[in-house]
PDB file of C-alpha atoms in Angstrom:
ATOM      1  CA  MET A   1       0.000   0.000   0.000  1.00 96.00           C
ATOM      2  CA  LYS A   2       1.448   3.356  -1.045  1.00 98.00           C
ATOM      3  CA  TYR A   3       0.328   6.552   0.660  1.00 98.00           C
ATOM      4  CA  ALA A   4       0.782   9.985  -0.920  1.00 98.00           C
ATOM      5  CA  ILE A   5       0.541  13.394   0.727  1.00 98.00           C
ATOM      6  CA  SER A   6       0.130  16.479  -1.434  1.00 98.00           C
ATOM      7  CA  ALA A   7       1.432  19.922  -0.402  1.00 97.00           C
ATOM      8  CA  ALA A   8       3.779  17.848   1.722  1.00 98.00           C
ATOM      9  CA  THR A   9       6.266  20.577   2.644  1.00 98.00           C
ATOM     10  CA  GLY A  10       3.604  22.580   4.470  1.00 97.00           C
ATOM     11  CA  HIS A  11       3.340  22.266   8.224  1.00 97.00           C
ATOM     12  CA  PHE A  12       0.206  20.100   8.033  1.00 98.00           C
ATOM     13  CA  GLY A  13       1.831  17.799   5.485  1.00 98.00           C
ATOM     14  CA  GLN A  14       4.991  17.414   7.547  1.00 98.00           C
ATOM     15  CA  LEU A  15       2.964  16.525  10.628  1.00 98.00           C
ATOM     16  CA  ALA A  16       0.901  13.958   8.717  1.00 98.00           C
ATOM     17  CA  ILE A  17       4.015  12.343   7.250  1.00 98.00           C
ATOM     18  CA  ASN A  18       5.654  12.071  10.656  1.00 98.00           C
ATOM     19  CA  GLU A  19       2.535  10.348  11.962  1.00 98.00           C
ATOM     20  CA  LEU A  20       2.385   7.932   9.022  1.00 98.00           C
ATOM     21  CA  LEU A  21       6.030   7.030   9.626  1.00 98.00           C
ATOM     22  CA  GLN A  22       5.003   5.577  13.000  1.00 97.00           C
ATOM     23  CA  THR A  23       3.211   2.787  11.093  1.00 97.00           C
ATOM     24  CA  VAL A  24       4.176   2.849   7.421  1.00 97.00           C
ATOM     25  CA  ALA A  25       7.544   2.020   5.882  1.00 98.00           C
ATOM     26  CA  PRO A  26       9.252   5.142   4.469  1.00 98.00           C
ATOM     27  CA  THR A  27       9.410   3.506   1.034  1.00 96.00           C
ATOM     28  CA  ASP A  28       5.596   3.393   1.000  1.00 98.00           C
ATOM     29  CA  ILE A  29       5.188   7.136   1.588  1.00 98.00           C
ATOM     30  CA  VAL A  30       5.124   9.535  -1.354  1.00 98.00           C
ATOM     31  CA  ALA A  31       5.490  13.263  -0.740  1.00 98.00           C
ATOM     32  CA  ILE A  32       4.141  15.399  -3.580  1.00 98.00           C
ATOM     33  CA  VAL A  33       5.852  18.769  -3.473  1.00 98.00           C
ATOM     34  CA  ARG A  34       6.096  21.915  -5.532  1.00 96.00           C
ATOM     35  CA  ASN A  35       9.624  22.732  -4.383  1.00 96.00           C
ATOM     36  CA  PRO A  36      12.072  19.794  -4.120  1.00 96.00           C
ATOM     37  CA  GLU A  37      14.723  22.060  -2.564  1.00 97.00           C
ATOM     38  CA  LYS A  38      12.426  22.870   0.340  1.00 97.00           C
ATOM     39  CA  ALA A  39      11.484  19.202   0.605  1.00 97.00           C
ATOM     40  CA  ALA A  40      15.142  18.312   1.047  1.00 97.00           C
ATOM     41  CA  GLN A  41      15.271  20.673   4.030  1.00 97.00           C
ATOM     42  CA  VAL A  42      12.051  19.757   5.858  1.00 98.00           C
ATOM     43  CA  LEU A  43      11.102  16.183   4.902  1.00 98.00           C
ATOM     44  CA  PRO A  44      12.698  12.863   5.879  1.00 96.00           C
ATOM     45  CA  THR A  45      15.199  11.741   3.272  1.00 95.00           C
ATOM     46  CA  THR A  46      13.908   8.173   3.502  1.00 96.00           C
ATOM     47  CA  ILE A  47      10.562   8.848   1.793  1.00 98.00           C
ATOM     48  CA  ASP A  48       9.804   9.137  -1.924  1.00 98.00           C
ATOM     49  CA  VAL A  49       9.633  12.804  -2.962  1.00 98.00           C
ATOM     50  CA  ARG A  50       7.951  13.610  -6.283  1.00 98.00           C
ATOM     51  CA  GLN A  51       7.662  17.082  -7.812  1.00 98.00           C
ATOM     52  CA  ALA A  52       4.274  18.301  -9.050  1.00 98.00           C
ATOM     53  CA  ASP A  53       2.258  21.493  -8.786  1.00 96.00           C
ATOM     54  CA  TYR A  54      -1.515  21.770  -8.429  1.00 97.00           C
ATOM     55  CA  THR A  55      -1.522  23.830 -11.617  1.00 96.00           C
ATOM     56  CA  ASP A  56       0.018  20.984 -13.662  1.00 97.00           C
ATOM     57  CA  GLU A  57      -2.393  18.059 -14.065  1.00 98.00           C
ATOM     58  CA  PRO A  58      -0.056  15.827 -16.140  1.00 98.00           C
ATOM     59  CA  ALA A  59       2.707  16.232 -13.540  1.00 98.00           C
ATOM     60  CA  LEU A  60       0.262  15.371 -10.755  1.00 98.00           C
ATOM     61  CA  GLU A  61      -0.854  12.281 -12.636  1.00 98.00           C
ATOM     62  CA  LYS A  62       2.757  11.156 -13.020  1.00 98.00           C
ATOM     63  CA  ALA A  63       3.470  11.836  -9.345  1.00 98.00           C
ATOM     64  CA  LEU A  64       0.468   9.743  -8.316  1.00 98.00           C
ATOM     65  CA  THR A  65       1.492   6.696 -10.341  1.00 97.00           C
ATOM     66  CA  GLY A  66       1.356   3.615  -8.132  1.00 98.00           C
ATOM     67  CA  VAL A  67      -0.326   5.440  -5.249  1.00 98.00           C
ATOM     68  CA  ASP A  68      -3.198   3.689  -3.478  1.00 98.00           C
ATOM     69  CA  ARG A  69      -4.276   6.338  -0.981  1.00 98.00           C
ATOM     70  CA  LEU A  70      -3.919  10.121  -1.202  1.00 98.00           C
ATOM     71  CA  LEU A  71      -4.107  12.757   1.514  1.00 98.00           C
ATOM     72  CA  PHE A  72      -5.184  15.738  -0.571  1.00 98.00           C
ATOM     73  CA  ILE A  73      -4.325  18.871   1.371  1.00 98.00           C
ATOM     74  CA  SER A  74      -6.204  21.840  -0.041  1.00 97.00           C
ATOM     75  CA  SER A  75      -4.175  24.491  -1.831  1.00 94.00           C
ATOM     76  CA  VAL A  76      -3.787  28.110  -0.776  1.00 88.00           C
ATOM     77  CA  PRO A  77      -6.397  30.503  -2.224  1.00 83.00           C
ATOM     78  CA  GLY A  78      -5.549  33.655  -4.143  1.00 79.00           C
ATOM     79  CA  GLY A  79      -3.236  32.277  -6.819  1.00 83.00           C
ATOM     80  CA  GLU A  80      -3.255  33.250 -10.481  1.00 89.00           C
ATOM     81  CA  ILE A  81      -4.983  29.945 -11.228  1.00 93.00           C
ATOM     82  CA  SER A  82      -8.088  29.524  -9.100  1.00 94.00           C
ATOM     83  CA  ARG A  83      -8.111  27.048  -6.266  1.00 95.00           C
ATOM     84  CA  GLN A  84     -11.082  25.257  -7.802  1.00 96.00           C
ATOM     85  CA  THR A  85      -9.116  24.729 -11.015  1.00 97.00           C
ATOM     86  CA  GLN A  86      -6.135  23.488  -9.022  1.00 97.00           C
ATOM     87  CA  HIS A  87      -8.328  21.089  -7.086  1.00 98.00           C
ATOM     88  CA  GLN A  88      -9.992  19.802 -10.236  1.00 98.00           C
ATOM     89  CA  ASN A  89      -6.502  19.059 -11.572  1.00 98.00           C
ATOM     90  CA  MET A  90      -5.772  16.965  -8.508  1.00 98.00           C
ATOM     91  CA  VAL A  91      -9.057  15.066  -8.643  1.00 98.00           C
ATOM     92  CA  THR A  92      -8.625  14.366 -12.358  1.00 98.00           C
ATOM     93  CA  ALA A  93      -5.031  13.267 -11.849  1.00 98.00           C
ATOM     94  CA  ALA A  94      -5.972  10.958  -8.966  1.00 98.00           C
ATOM     95  CA  LYS A  95      -8.671   9.288 -11.031  1.00 98.00           C
ATOM     96  CA  ASN A  96      -6.480   8.909 -14.112  1.00 98.00           C
ATOM     97  CA  ALA A  97      -3.565   7.575 -12.054  1.00 98.00           C
ATOM     98  CA  GLY A  98      -5.725   4.866 -10.502  1.00 98.00           C
ATOM     99  CA  VAL A  99      -5.680   6.163  -6.932  1.00 98.00           C
ATOM    100  CA  LYS A 100      -8.173   4.119  -4.931  1.00 97.00           C
ATOM    101  CA  TYR A 101      -8.992   6.522  -2.096  1.00 98.00           C
ATOM    102  CA  VAL A 102      -8.682  10.244  -1.358  1.00 98.00           C
ATOM    103  CA  ALA A 103      -8.886  11.951   2.034  1.00 98.00           C
ATOM    104  CA  TYR A 104      -9.469  15.656   1.444  1.00 98.00           C
ATOM    105  CA  THR A 105      -8.927  18.441   3.989  1.00 98.00           C
ATOM    106  CA  SER A 106     -12.236  20.228   3.648  1.00 98.00           C
ATOM    107  CA  PHE A 107     -14.173  22.859   5.595  1.00 96.00           C
ATOM    108  CA  ALA A 108     -16.432  22.633   8.631  1.00 96.00           C
ATOM    109  CA  LYS A 109     -20.019  21.697   7.784  1.00 94.00           C
ATOM    110  CA  ALA A 110     -19.287  22.018   4.054  1.00 94.00           C
ATOM    111  CA  ASP A 111     -22.675  20.557   3.174  1.00 90.00           C
ATOM    112  CA  THR A 112     -24.391  23.627   4.625  1.00 90.00           C
ATOM    113  CA  ALA A 113     -21.643  26.296   4.699  1.00 90.00           C
ATOM    114  CA  LYS A 114     -22.495  29.530   2.880  1.00 90.00           C
ATOM    115  CA  SER A 115     -19.443  31.751   3.361  1.00 90.00           C
ATOM    116  CA  ALA A 116     -17.174  32.735   0.489  1.00 87.00           C
ATOM    117  CA  LEU A 117     -14.289  31.068   2.306  1.00 86.00           C
ATOM    118  CA  SER A 118     -16.062  27.707   2.152  1.00 93.00           C
ATOM    119  CA  ALA A 119     -16.978  27.853  -1.554  1.00 93.00           C
ATOM    120  CA  ASP A 120     -13.845  26.155  -2.902  1.00 94.00           C
ATOM    121  CA  HIS A 121     -14.209  23.307  -0.429  1.00 96.00           C
ATOM    122  CA  VAL A 122     -17.882  22.819  -1.255  1.00 96.00           C
ATOM    123  CA  ALA A 123     -16.950  22.649  -4.941  1.00 96.00           C
ATOM    124  CA  THR A 124     -14.102  20.195  -4.295  1.00 97.00           C
ATOM    125  CA  GLU A 125     -16.339  17.869  -2.315  1.00 98.00           C
ATOM    126  CA  LYS A 126     -18.673  17.785  -5.320  1.00 97.00           C
ATOM    127  CA  MET A 127     -15.726  17.047  -7.637  1.00 98.00           C
ATOM    128  CA  LEU A 128     -14.754  14.071  -5.526  1.00 98.00           C
ATOM    129  CA  LYS A 129     -18.317  12.789  -5.284  1.00 98.00           C
ATOM    130  CA  ASP A 130     -18.686  13.041  -9.059  1.00 98.00           C
ATOM    131  CA  SER A 131     -15.300  11.390  -9.722  1.00 97.00           C
ATOM    132  CA  GLY A 132     -16.325   7.952  -8.542  1.00 96.00           C
ATOM    133  CA  LEU A 133     -13.288   7.793  -6.253  1.00 98.00           C
ATOM    134  CA  GLN A 134     -13.659   6.506  -2.720  1.00 98.00           C
ATOM    135  CA  TYR A 135     -13.212   9.483  -0.395  1.00 98.00           C
ATOM    136  CA  SER A 136     -13.292  10.905   3.089  1.00 98.00           C
ATOM    137  CA  PHE A 137     -13.973  14.569   3.713  1.00 98.00           C
ATOM    138  CA  LEU A 138     -11.928  15.781   6.661  1.00 98.00           C
ATOM    139  CA  ARG A 139     -13.988  18.828   7.513  1.00 98.00           C
ATOM    140  CA  ASN A 140     -11.555  20.741   9.686  1.00 97.00           C
ATOM    141  CA  ALA A 141     -13.043  23.494  11.825  1.00 97.00           C
ATOM    142  CA  TRP A 142     -10.320  25.923  12.948  1.00 95.00           C
ATOM    143  CA  TYR A 143      -6.719  25.760  14.089  1.00 97.00           C
ATOM    144  CA  LEU A 144      -6.118  27.560  17.369  1.00 98.00           C
ATOM    145  CA  GLU A 145      -2.893  28.756  15.721  1.00 98.00           C
ATOM    146  CA  ASN A 146      -5.049  30.866  13.369  1.00 96.00           C
ATOM    147  CA  GLU A 147      -5.731  33.120  16.344  1.00 97.00           C
ATOM    148  CA  LEU A 148      -2.048  33.674  17.143  1.00 97.00           C
ATOM    149  CA  SER A 149      -2.405  37.454  16.912  1.00 96.00           C
ATOM    150  CA  TYR A 150      -5.072  37.376  19.625  1.00 97.00           C
ATOM    151  CA  LEU A 151      -3.049  34.980  21.781  1.00 98.00           C
ATOM    152  CA  LYS A 152       0.021  37.204  21.544  1.00 98.00           C
ATOM    153  CA  ALA A 153      -1.994  40.366  22.141  1.00 97.00           C
ATOM    154  CA  GLY A 154      -3.551  38.977  25.288  1.00 98.00           C
ATOM    155  CA  ALA A 155      -0.245  37.613  26.555  1.00 97.00           C
ATOM    156  CA  ALA A 156       1.269  41.086  26.062  1.00 97.00           C
ATOM    157  CA  GLY A 157      -1.625  42.834  27.780  1.00 97.00           C
ATOM    158  CA  GLN A 158      -2.847  44.424  24.549  1.00 97.00           C
ATOM    159  CA  ASP A 159      -6.483  45.024  23.628  1.00 97.00           C
ATOM    160  CA  ALA A 160      -8.001  43.649  20.419  1.00 97.00           C
ATOM    161  CA  VAL A 161     -11.319  43.838  18.607  1.00 97.00           C
ATOM    162  CA  TYR A 162     -13.409  41.210  16.860  1.00 98.00           C
ATOM    163  CA  ALA A 163     -16.619  41.246  14.846  1.00 98.00           C
ATOM    164  CA  ALA A 164     -17.720  37.653  15.416  1.00 98.00           C
ATOM    165  CA  GLY A 165     -20.125  38.554  18.202  1.00 98.00           C
ATOM    166  CA  ALA A 166     -21.082  35.514  20.255  1.00 98.00           C
ATOM    167  CA  GLY A 167     -20.217  33.160  17.401  1.00 98.00           C
ATOM    168  CA  LYS A 168     -18.198  30.134  18.438  1.00 98.00           C
ATOM    169  CA  MET A 169     -15.255  28.338  16.802  1.00 98.00           C
ATOM    170  CA  SER A 170     -14.275  24.739  17.428  1.00 98.00           C
ATOM    171  CA  PHE A 171     -10.580  25.247  18.104  1.00 95.00           C
ATOM    172  CA  ALA A 172      -8.015  22.460  18.130  1.00 98.00           C
ATOM    173  CA  LEU A 173      -4.288  22.394  17.472  1.00 98.00           C
ATOM    174  CA  GLU A 174      -3.108  21.957  13.882  1.00 98.00           C
ATOM    175  CA  ARG A 175      -1.088  18.908  14.898  1.00 98.00           C
ATOM    176  CA  GLU A 176      -4.261  17.251  16.178  1.00 98.00           C
ATOM    177  CA  TYR A 177      -5.991  17.720  12.825  1.00 98.00           C
ATOM    178  CA  ALA A 178      -2.911  16.480  10.955  1.00 98.00           C
ATOM    179  CA  VAL A 179      -2.425  13.385  13.103  1.00 98.00           C
ATOM    180  CA  ALA A 180      -6.117  12.576  12.703  1.00 98.00           C
ATOM    181  CA  ALA A 181      -5.787  12.892   8.930  1.00 98.00           C
ATOM    182  CA  ALA A 182      -2.953  10.363   8.934  1.00 98.00           C
ATOM    183  CA  LYS A 183      -4.929   7.997  11.140  1.00 98.00           C
ATOM    184  CA  VAL A 184      -7.917   8.157   8.776  1.00 98.00           C
ATOM    185  CA  MET A 185      -5.575   7.269   5.904  1.00 98.00           C
ATOM    186  CA  LEU A 186      -4.654   4.059   7.711  1.00 98.00           C
ATOM    187  CA  MET A 187      -8.209   2.920   8.461  1.00 98.00           C
ATOM    188  CA  ALA A 188      -9.549  -0.170   6.725  1.00 97.00           C
ATOM    189  CA  GLU A 189     -13.008   1.365   6.392  1.00 97.00           C
ATOM    190  CA  PRO A 190     -12.898   5.140   6.921  1.00 98.00           C
ATOM    191  CA  LYS A 191     -16.106   7.157   7.063  1.00 98.00           C
ATOM    192  CA  ALA A 192     -17.097   9.377   4.151  1.00 98.00           C
ATOM    193  CA  VAL A 193     -17.344  12.473   6.361  1.00 98.00           C
ATOM    194  CA  TYR A 194     -15.522  13.545   9.494  1.00 98.00           C
ATOM    195  CA  GLU A 195     -16.487  16.765  11.244  1.00 98.00           C
ATOM    196  CA  PHE A 196     -13.275  17.629  13.047  1.00 98.00           C
ATOM    197  CA  GLY A 197     -13.144  20.277  15.769  1.00 98.00           C
ATOM    198  CA  GLY A 198     -12.649  20.935  19.438  1.00 97.00           C
ATOM    199  CA  GLN A 199     -14.950  22.400  22.071  1.00 95.00           C
ATOM    200  CA  PRO A 200     -16.685  25.472  20.587  1.00 97.00           C
ATOM    201  CA  ARG A 201     -15.524  28.779  22.089  1.00 98.00           C
ATOM    202  CA  SER A 202     -16.240  32.443  21.430  1.00 98.00           C
ATOM    203  CA  TYR A 203     -13.635  35.203  21.448  1.00 98.00           C
ATOM    204  CA  ALA A 204     -14.845  36.109  24.933  1.00 98.00           C
ATOM    205  CA  ASP A 205     -14.159  32.516  25.997  1.00 98.00           C
ATOM    206  CA  LEU A 206     -10.730  32.698  24.357  1.00 98.00           C
ATOM    207  CA  ALA A 207      -9.904  35.907  26.223  1.00 98.00           C
ATOM    208  CA  ALA A 208     -10.897  34.283  29.517  1.00 98.00           C
ATOM    209  CA  ALA A 209      -8.678  31.291  28.757  1.00 98.00           C
ATOM    210  CA  ILE A 210      -5.699  33.533  27.921  1.00 98.00           C
ATOM    211  CA  LYS A 211      -6.182  35.440  31.175  1.00 98.00           C
ATOM    212  CA  ALA A 212      -6.267  32.181  33.123  1.00 98.00           C
ATOM    213  CA  VAL A 213      -3.075  30.941  31.435  1.00 97.00           C
ATOM    214  CA  THR A 214      -1.037  34.135  31.607  1.00 97.00           C
ATOM    215  CA  GLY A 215      -2.399  35.640  34.787  1.00 96.00           C
ATOM    216  CA  ARG A 216      -2.867  38.916  32.907  1.00 96.00           C
ATOM    217  CA  HIS A 217      -6.136  40.767  33.237  1.00 96.00           C
ATOM    218  CA  ASP A 218      -5.031  44.093  31.755  1.00 96.00           C
ATOM    219  CA  PHE A 219      -6.462  43.555  28.277  1.00 98.00           C
ATOM    220  CA  GLU A 220      -9.838  43.319  26.597  1.00 97.00           C
ATOM    221  CA  PHE A 221     -11.086  41.593  23.467  1.00 98.00           C
ATOM    222  CA  LYS A 222     -13.915  43.927  22.481  1.00 97.00           C
ATOM    223  CA  ALA A 223     -16.861  42.932  20.307  1.00 98.00           C
ATOM    224  CA  VAL A 224     -17.493  45.558  17.599  1.00 98.00           C
ATOM    225  CA  SER A 225     -19.620  45.864  14.462  1.00 98.00           C
ATOM    226  CA  ALA A 226     -18.335  44.679  11.094  1.00 96.00           C
ATOM    227  CA  THR A 227     -17.900  48.312  10.031  1.00 97.00           C
ATOM    228  CA  GLU A 228     -15.924  49.169  13.159  1.00 97.00           C
ATOM    229  CA  TYR A 229     -13.767  46.085  12.672  1.00 97.00           C
ATOM    230  CA  VAL A 230     -12.866  47.099   9.117  1.00 97.00           C
ATOM    231  CA  LYS A 231     -12.010  50.621  10.311  1.00 96.00           C
ATOM    232  CA  ALA A 232      -9.811  49.255  13.081  1.00 96.00           C
ATOM    233  CA  MET A 233      -7.908  46.892  10.784  1.00 96.00           C
ATOM    234  CA  THR A 234      -7.440  49.631   8.200  1.00 96.00           C
ATOM    235  CA  ALA A 235      -6.218  52.064  10.843  1.00 96.00           C
ATOM    236  CA  ALA A 236      -3.721  49.435  11.994  1.00 93.00           C
ATOM    237  CA  GLY A 237      -2.196  49.475   8.508  1.00 95.00           C
ATOM    238  CA  MET A 238      -3.537  46.197   7.184  1.00 94.00           C
ATOM    239  CA  ASP A 239      -3.674  45.838   3.385  1.00 92.00           C
ATOM    240  CA  ALA A 240      -7.174  46.459   2.004  1.00 91.00           C
ATOM    241  CA  GLY A 241      -7.336  43.004   0.453  1.00 87.00           C
ATOM    242  CA  LEU A 242      -6.409  41.351   3.724  1.00 91.00           C
ATOM    243  CA  VAL A 243      -8.923  43.483   5.594  1.00 94.00           C
ATOM    244  CA  ASN A 244     -11.664  42.054   3.383  1.00 91.00           C
ATOM    245  CA  VAL A 245     -10.431  38.510   3.959  1.00 89.00           C
ATOM    246  CA  PHE A 246     -10.314  38.933   7.722  1.00 94.00           C
ATOM    247  CA  ALA A 247     -13.693  40.653   7.763  1.00 95.00           C
ATOM    248  CA  GLY A 248     -15.080  37.677   5.851  1.00 93.00           C
ATOM    249  CA  MET A 249     -13.638  35.338   8.450  1.00 94.00           C
ATOM    250  CA  GLN A 250     -15.263  37.319  11.238  1.00 97.00           C
ATOM    251  CA  ALA A 251     -18.633  37.188   9.469  1.00 95.00           C
ATOM    252  CA  MET A 252     -18.251  33.445   9.011  1.00 95.00           C
ATOM    253  CA  MET A 253     -17.511  33.060  12.710  1.00 97.00           C
ATOM    254  CA  ALA A 254     -20.469  35.237  13.664  1.00 97.00           C
ATOM    255  CA  ASP A 255     -22.662  32.893  11.614  1.00 95.00           C
ATOM    256  CA  ASN A 256     -21.315  29.920  13.600  1.00 96.00           C
ATOM    257  CA  GLU A 257     -19.992  28.138  10.501  1.00 95.00           C
ATOM    258  CA  LEU A 258     -17.028  26.960  12.578  1.00 97.00           C
ATOM    259  CA  ASN A 259     -19.180  25.889  15.521  1.00 97.00           C
ATOM    260  CA  VAL A 260     -18.779  22.125  15.197  1.00 95.00           C
ATOM    261  CA  VAL A 261     -20.264  19.869  17.859  1.00 96.00           C
ATOM    262  CA  SER A 262     -18.719  16.486  17.125  1.00 97.00           C
ATOM    263  CA  ALA A 263     -16.631  13.804  18.815  1.00 98.00           C
ATOM    264  CA  ASP A 264     -14.981  12.780  15.542  1.00 98.00           C
ATOM    265  CA  LEU A 265     -11.580  14.341  16.267  1.00 98.00           C
ATOM    266  CA  PRO A 266     -10.925  12.815  19.706  1.00 98.00           C
ATOM    267  CA  THR A 267     -12.450   9.537  18.549  1.00 98.00           C
ATOM    268  CA  VAL A 268     -10.055   9.241  15.616  1.00 98.00           C
ATOM    269  CA  LEU A 269      -7.092  10.347  17.738  1.00 98.00           C
ATOM    270  CA  GLY A 270      -8.005   7.835  20.415  1.00 98.00           C
ATOM    271  CA  HIS A 271      -7.703  10.353  23.229  1.00 98.00           C
ATOM    272  CA  GLU A 272      -9.116  13.648  24.447  1.00 98.00           C
ATOM    273  CA  LEU A 273      -7.966  16.848  22.790  1.00 98.00           C
ATOM    274  CA  THR A 274      -5.347  19.083  24.384  1.00 98.00           C
ATOM    275  CA  PRO A 275      -7.068  21.247  27.029  1.00 97.00           C
ATOM    276  CA  ILE A 276      -7.376  24.860  25.885  1.00 97.00           C
ATOM    277  CA  ALA A 277      -4.987  26.128  28.584  1.00 97.00           C
ATOM    278  CA  ASP A 278      -2.268  23.677  27.560  1.00 98.00           C
ATOM    279  CA  ALA A 279      -2.880  24.402  23.874  1.00 98.00           C
ATOM    280  CA  ILE A 280      -2.446  28.143  24.447  1.00 98.00           C
ATOM    281  CA  LYS A 281       0.759  27.534  26.421  1.00 98.00           C
ATOM    282  CA  GLU A 282       2.080  25.292  23.633  1.00 98.00           C
ATOM    283  CA  ILE A 283       1.523  27.914  20.965  1.00 98.00           C
ATOM    284  CA  LEU A 284       2.906  30.819  22.986  1.00 98.00           C
ATOM    285  CA  ALA A 285       6.040  28.811  23.823  1.00 97.00           C
ATOM    286  CA  ARG A 286       6.992  28.327  20.152  1.00 94.00           C
TER     287      ARG A 286
END
């Protein structure tokens, strides 16, 4: 059985590979990478590294030759070639190469999600369903690391604003999502859909957890309107394009798209998730 991981030089890919290596022989692991030079620096030299870019379907097909199972890590949005086109290239290549199973890192509640940020994932799930390939959708909620700016602000006693209201996000550590992805790859009969996430928390809950961890109470995470949030980010010098992206994230959070109530993640991991206090300490110590 050969296992391939796409976007393998990214942090998620590296974590998944390290987990697979606990069970799978290095010669049965294929890392699909855009940059072989980076791969030589961050990936184990014992695994099979193959160069291919999401924009190059023939190269992807070649890289997937002989692969039985693929962990398809979603590409980064905003490129010259749309993410949906890139993802269609990967799905087409996997089918043409004879890949038997694809685990795709999707988006929380993708069957009902409405935000712009979820659109590419919704489309990719449809591609995989239509392809005839066996699949699992790993619907990842939110990495706690995504809120690093808030964690650092609180730890430094600095105020911050958010526009997510009382919306909740199901935080877990990126390594927990990545390890779970690898474990799903190894299952004899994986489910078609996994809703992965931790205990849902609002920004107010996050602020309380940071205060408990750091002992600092001299900061406030203040709930503001979407308009006020945009003004604050713009005043802080954020690029206009990024302001729109972050405002979209806040709207998505306010709509509870990342509020996942599911035991899938700890069940697949085989243990409880890292408590929020320990997770915050882990991130701040990096």
